[in-house]
Tab-separated table of C-alpha atoms in Angstrom:
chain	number	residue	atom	x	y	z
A	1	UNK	CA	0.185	23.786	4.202
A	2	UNK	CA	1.579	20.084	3.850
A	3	UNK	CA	-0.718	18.732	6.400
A	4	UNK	CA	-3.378	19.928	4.659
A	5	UNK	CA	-2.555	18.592	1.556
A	6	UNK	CA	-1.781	14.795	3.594
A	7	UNK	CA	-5.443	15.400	5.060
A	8	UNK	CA	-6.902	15.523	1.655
A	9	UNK	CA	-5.177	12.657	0.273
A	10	UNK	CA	-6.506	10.788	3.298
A	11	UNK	CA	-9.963	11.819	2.750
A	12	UNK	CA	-10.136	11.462	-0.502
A	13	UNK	CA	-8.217	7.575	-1.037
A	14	UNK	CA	-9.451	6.042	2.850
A	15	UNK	CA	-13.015	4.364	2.122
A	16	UNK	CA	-14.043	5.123	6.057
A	17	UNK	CA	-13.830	8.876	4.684
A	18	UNK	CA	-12.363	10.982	8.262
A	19	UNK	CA	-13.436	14.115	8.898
A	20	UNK	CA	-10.990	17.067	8.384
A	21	UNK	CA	-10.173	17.311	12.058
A	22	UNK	CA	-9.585	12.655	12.240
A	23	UNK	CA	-7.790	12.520	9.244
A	24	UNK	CA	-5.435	15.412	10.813
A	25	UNK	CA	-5.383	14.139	14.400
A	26	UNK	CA	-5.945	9.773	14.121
A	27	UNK	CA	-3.491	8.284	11.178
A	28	UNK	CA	-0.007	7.809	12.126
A	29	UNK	CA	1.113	7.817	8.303
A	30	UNK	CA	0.695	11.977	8.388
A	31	UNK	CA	2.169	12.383	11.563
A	32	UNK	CA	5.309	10.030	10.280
A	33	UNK	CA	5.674	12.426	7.111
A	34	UNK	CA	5.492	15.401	8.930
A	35	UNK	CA	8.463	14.718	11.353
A	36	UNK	CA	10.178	13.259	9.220
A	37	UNK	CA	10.074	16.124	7.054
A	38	UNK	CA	11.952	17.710	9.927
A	39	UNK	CA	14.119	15.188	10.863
A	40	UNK	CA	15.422	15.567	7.165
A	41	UNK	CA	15.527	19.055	7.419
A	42	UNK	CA	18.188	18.784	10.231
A	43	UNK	CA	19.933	15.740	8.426
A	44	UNK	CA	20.542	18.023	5.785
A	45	UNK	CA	21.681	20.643	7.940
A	46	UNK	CA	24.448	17.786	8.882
A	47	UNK	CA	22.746	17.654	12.889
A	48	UNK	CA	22.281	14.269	11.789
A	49	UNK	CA	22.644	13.336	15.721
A	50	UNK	CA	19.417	15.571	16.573
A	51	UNK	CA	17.803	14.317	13.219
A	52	UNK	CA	18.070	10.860	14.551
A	53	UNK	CA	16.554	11.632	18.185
A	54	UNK	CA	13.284	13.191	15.778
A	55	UNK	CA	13.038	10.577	13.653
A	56	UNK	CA	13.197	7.664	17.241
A	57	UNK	CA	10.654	10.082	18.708
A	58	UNK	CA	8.774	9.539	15.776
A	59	UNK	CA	8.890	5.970	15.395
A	60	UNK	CA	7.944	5.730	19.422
A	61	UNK	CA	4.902	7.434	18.434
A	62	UNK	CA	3.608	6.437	15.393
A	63	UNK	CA	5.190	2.448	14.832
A	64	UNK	CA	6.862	4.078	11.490
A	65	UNK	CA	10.800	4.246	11.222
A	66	UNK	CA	11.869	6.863	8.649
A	67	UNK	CA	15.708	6.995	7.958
A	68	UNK	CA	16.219	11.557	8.153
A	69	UNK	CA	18.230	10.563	5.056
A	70	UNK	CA	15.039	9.064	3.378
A	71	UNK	CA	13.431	11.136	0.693
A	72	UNK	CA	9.661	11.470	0.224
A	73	UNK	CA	7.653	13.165	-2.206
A	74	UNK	CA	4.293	14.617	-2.036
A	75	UNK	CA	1.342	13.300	-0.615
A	76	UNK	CA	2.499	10.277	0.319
A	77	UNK	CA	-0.356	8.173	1.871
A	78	UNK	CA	0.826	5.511	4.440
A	79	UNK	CA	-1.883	3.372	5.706
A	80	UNK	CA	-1.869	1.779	8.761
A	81	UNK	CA	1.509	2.218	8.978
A	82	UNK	CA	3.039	0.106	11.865
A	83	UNK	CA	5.995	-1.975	11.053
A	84	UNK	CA	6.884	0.478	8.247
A	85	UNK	CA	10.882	0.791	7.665
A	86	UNK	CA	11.700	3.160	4.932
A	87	UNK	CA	16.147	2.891	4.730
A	88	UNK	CA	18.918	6.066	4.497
A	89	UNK	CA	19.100	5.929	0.815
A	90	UNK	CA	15.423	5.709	0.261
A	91	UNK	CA	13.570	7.670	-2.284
A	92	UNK	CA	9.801	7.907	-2.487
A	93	UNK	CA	8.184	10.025	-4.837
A	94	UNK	CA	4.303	11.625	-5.640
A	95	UNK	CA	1.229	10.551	-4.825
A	96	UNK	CA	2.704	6.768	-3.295
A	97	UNK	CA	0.720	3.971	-1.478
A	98	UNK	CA	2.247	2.098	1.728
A	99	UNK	CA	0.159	-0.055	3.783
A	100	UNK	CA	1.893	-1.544	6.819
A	101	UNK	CA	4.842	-3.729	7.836
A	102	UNK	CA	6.423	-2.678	4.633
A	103	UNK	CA	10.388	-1.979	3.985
A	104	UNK	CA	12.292	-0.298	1.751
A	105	UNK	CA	15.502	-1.774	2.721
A	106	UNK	CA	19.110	-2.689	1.521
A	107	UNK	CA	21.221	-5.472	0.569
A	108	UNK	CA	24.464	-4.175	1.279
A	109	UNK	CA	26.484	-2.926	4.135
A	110	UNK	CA	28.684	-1.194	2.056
A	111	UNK	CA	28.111	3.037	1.589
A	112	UNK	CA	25.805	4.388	-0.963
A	113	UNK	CA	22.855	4.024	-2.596
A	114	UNK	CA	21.492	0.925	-1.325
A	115	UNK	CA	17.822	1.199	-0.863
A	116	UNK	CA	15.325	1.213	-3.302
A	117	UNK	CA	13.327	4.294	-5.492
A	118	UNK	CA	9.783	4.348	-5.711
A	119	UNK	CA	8.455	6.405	-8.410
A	120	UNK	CA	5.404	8.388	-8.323
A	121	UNK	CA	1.659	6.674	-8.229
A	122	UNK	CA	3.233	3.344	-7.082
A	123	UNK	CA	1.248	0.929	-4.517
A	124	UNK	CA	2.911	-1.327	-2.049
A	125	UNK	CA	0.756	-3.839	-0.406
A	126	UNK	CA	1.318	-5.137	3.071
A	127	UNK	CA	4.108	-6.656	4.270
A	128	UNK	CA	5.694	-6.000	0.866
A	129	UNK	CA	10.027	-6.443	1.223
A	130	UNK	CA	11.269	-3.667	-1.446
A	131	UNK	CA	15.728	-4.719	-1.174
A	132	UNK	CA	18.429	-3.478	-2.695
A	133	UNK	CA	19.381	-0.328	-4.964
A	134	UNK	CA	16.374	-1.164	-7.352
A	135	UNK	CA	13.737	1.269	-9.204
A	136	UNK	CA	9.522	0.655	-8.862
A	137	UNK	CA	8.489	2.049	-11.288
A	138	UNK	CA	5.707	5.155	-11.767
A	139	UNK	CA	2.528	2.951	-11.725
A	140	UNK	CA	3.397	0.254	-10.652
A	141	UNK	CA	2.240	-2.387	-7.624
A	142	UNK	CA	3.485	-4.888	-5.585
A	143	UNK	CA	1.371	-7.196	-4.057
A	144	UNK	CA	0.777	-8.006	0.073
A	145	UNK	CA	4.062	-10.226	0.945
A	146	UNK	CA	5.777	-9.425	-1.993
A	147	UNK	CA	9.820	-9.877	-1.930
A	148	UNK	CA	11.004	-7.534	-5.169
A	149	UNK	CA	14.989	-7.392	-5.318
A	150	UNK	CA	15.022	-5.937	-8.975
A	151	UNK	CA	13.221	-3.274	-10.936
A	152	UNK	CA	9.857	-3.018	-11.110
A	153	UNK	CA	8.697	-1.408	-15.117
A	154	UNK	CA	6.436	1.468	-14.828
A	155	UNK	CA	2.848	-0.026	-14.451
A	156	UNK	CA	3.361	-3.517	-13.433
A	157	UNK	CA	2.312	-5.824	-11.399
A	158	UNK	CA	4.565	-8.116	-9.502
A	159	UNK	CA	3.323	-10.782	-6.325
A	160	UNK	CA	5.166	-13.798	-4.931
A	161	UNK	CA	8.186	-14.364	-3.778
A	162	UNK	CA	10.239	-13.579	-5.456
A	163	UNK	CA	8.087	-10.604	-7.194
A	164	UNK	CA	6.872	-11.768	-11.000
A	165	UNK	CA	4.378	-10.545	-12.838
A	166	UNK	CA	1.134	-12.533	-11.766
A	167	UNK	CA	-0.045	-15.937	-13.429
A	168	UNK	CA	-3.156	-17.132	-14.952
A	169	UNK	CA	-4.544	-18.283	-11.432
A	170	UNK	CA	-6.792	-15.203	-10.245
A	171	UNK	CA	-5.992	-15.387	-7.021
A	172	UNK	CA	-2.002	-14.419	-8.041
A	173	UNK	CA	-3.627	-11.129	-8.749
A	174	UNK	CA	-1.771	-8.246	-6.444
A	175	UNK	CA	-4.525	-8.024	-3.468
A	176	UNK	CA	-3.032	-4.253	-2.385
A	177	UNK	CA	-6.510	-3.431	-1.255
A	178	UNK	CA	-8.119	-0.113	-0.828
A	179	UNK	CA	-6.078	3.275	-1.008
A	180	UNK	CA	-6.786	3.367	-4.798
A	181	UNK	CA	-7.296	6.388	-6.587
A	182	UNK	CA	-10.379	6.178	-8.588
A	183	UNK	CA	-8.419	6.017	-12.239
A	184	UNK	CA	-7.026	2.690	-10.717
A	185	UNK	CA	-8.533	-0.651	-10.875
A	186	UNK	CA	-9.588	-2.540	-7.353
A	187	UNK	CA	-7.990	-6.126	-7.897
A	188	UNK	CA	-10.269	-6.783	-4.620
A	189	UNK	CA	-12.774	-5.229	-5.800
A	190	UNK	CA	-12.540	-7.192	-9.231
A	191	UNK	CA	-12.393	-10.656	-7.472
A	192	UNK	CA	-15.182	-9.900	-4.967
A	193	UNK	CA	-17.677	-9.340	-8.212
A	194	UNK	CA	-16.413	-12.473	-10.160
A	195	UNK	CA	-17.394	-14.483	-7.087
A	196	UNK	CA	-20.308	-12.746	-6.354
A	197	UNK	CA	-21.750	-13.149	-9.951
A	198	UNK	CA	-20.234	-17.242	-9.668
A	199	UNK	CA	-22.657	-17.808	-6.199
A	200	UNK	CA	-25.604	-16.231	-7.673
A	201	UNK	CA	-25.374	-18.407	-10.766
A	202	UNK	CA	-25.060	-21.324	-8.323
A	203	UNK	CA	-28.312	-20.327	-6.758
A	204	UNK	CA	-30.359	-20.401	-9.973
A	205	UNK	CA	-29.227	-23.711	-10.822
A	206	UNK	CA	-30.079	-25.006	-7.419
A	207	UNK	CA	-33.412	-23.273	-7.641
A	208	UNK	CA	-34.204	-24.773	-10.710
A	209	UNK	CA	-33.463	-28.567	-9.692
A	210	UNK	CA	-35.805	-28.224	-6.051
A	211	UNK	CA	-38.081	-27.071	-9.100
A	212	UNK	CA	-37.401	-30.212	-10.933
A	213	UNK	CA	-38.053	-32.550	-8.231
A	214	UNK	CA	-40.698	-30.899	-6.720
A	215	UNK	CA	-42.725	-30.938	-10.293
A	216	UNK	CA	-41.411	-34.555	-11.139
A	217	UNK	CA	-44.729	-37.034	-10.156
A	218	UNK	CA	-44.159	-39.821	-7.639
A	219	UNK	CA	-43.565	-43.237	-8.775
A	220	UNK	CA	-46.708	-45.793	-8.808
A	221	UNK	CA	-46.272	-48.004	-5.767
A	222	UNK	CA	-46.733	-51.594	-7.041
């Protein structure tokens, strides 16, 4: 069953580690997938009126809006969730990240494909504006804030606005946060030991110059 297989995913990429019966019952981001998987089911059956009303009863619920025309992969793992807009031409596939306030939105008015394709494996971090007909490719990530209007290779990392691959400065690293798999490196993570390692460095020099002027013998007073 799909909502086992969501349930997993949750378990097994959320750090707070739910319970079987939590991860099932407490994060919007399964709930979402699951209607929208029949939302789609009637958009495809061309009851796109009665697709809509799921998909609204849906984004009442869970503070997610799914297009019915919108496709998703597999275990898709939206965290958080709220804010999340996901357009009609959409495509999301395997195994994606999504953290919250991010869309997947168009460009143009006109008809067509006009929303963007995520690949399989990619992360989006927060508040993350994916526009236009564009691919992301399998891999990749785009950092919190991000504004990407063209493709995305497979494995990259893009930040800033507009989305570019990040600079020498470490702090242009792509903070998407927790939600990685274990193959994938923790940028947070990563930055969080660098300063760690930096403060306790500090220390010992600090320790060593109350050492120095402790040991250092008073002046003679004249």
């Amino acid at each position: 069953m799909e909502i086992v297989e969501l349930a997993r995913t949750i378990r097994e990429r959320d750090p707070a580690r739910p319970g079987w019966i939590e991860a099932m019952t407490c994060y919007a981001g399964l709930h979402a997938v699951l209607m929208h998987r029949l939302a789609h089911a009637l958009y495809r059956a061309r009851m796109r009126t009665l697709a809509r009303m799921v998909s609204h009863v849906s984004r009442f619920i869970t503070g997610i809006e799914i297009h019915p025309g919108a496709k998703i992969g597999r275990r898709l793992f939206i965290d958080h969730g709220m804010g999340l807009v996901v357009g009609e031409t959409a495509e999301i596939g395997d195994d994606v990240l999504i953290y919250h306030g991010v869309t997947l939105g168009g460009l143009s008015g006109q008809p067509g494909k006009r929303h963007p394709t995520v690949e399989d494996g990619v992360a989006i971090g927060a508040g993350a504006q994916v526009l236009g007909p564009i691919t992301v490719g399998a891999g990749a990530r785009v950092g919190a804030n991000a504004v990407v209007t063209r493709d995305v290779p497979r494995g990259a990392t893009v930040v800033g606005i507009p989305a570019r691959p990040p600079g020498r400065d470490p702090c242009d690293e792509a903070s998407i946060g927790y939600g990685l798999t274990k193959r994938e490196v923790d940028p947070v993570g990563e930055q969080i030991a660098t300063l760690r390692a930096e403060v306790a460095e500090l220390r010992a020099e600090l320790a060593a110059l109350r050492r120095e002027r402790t040991e250092k013998p008073a002046a003679p007073v004249a």
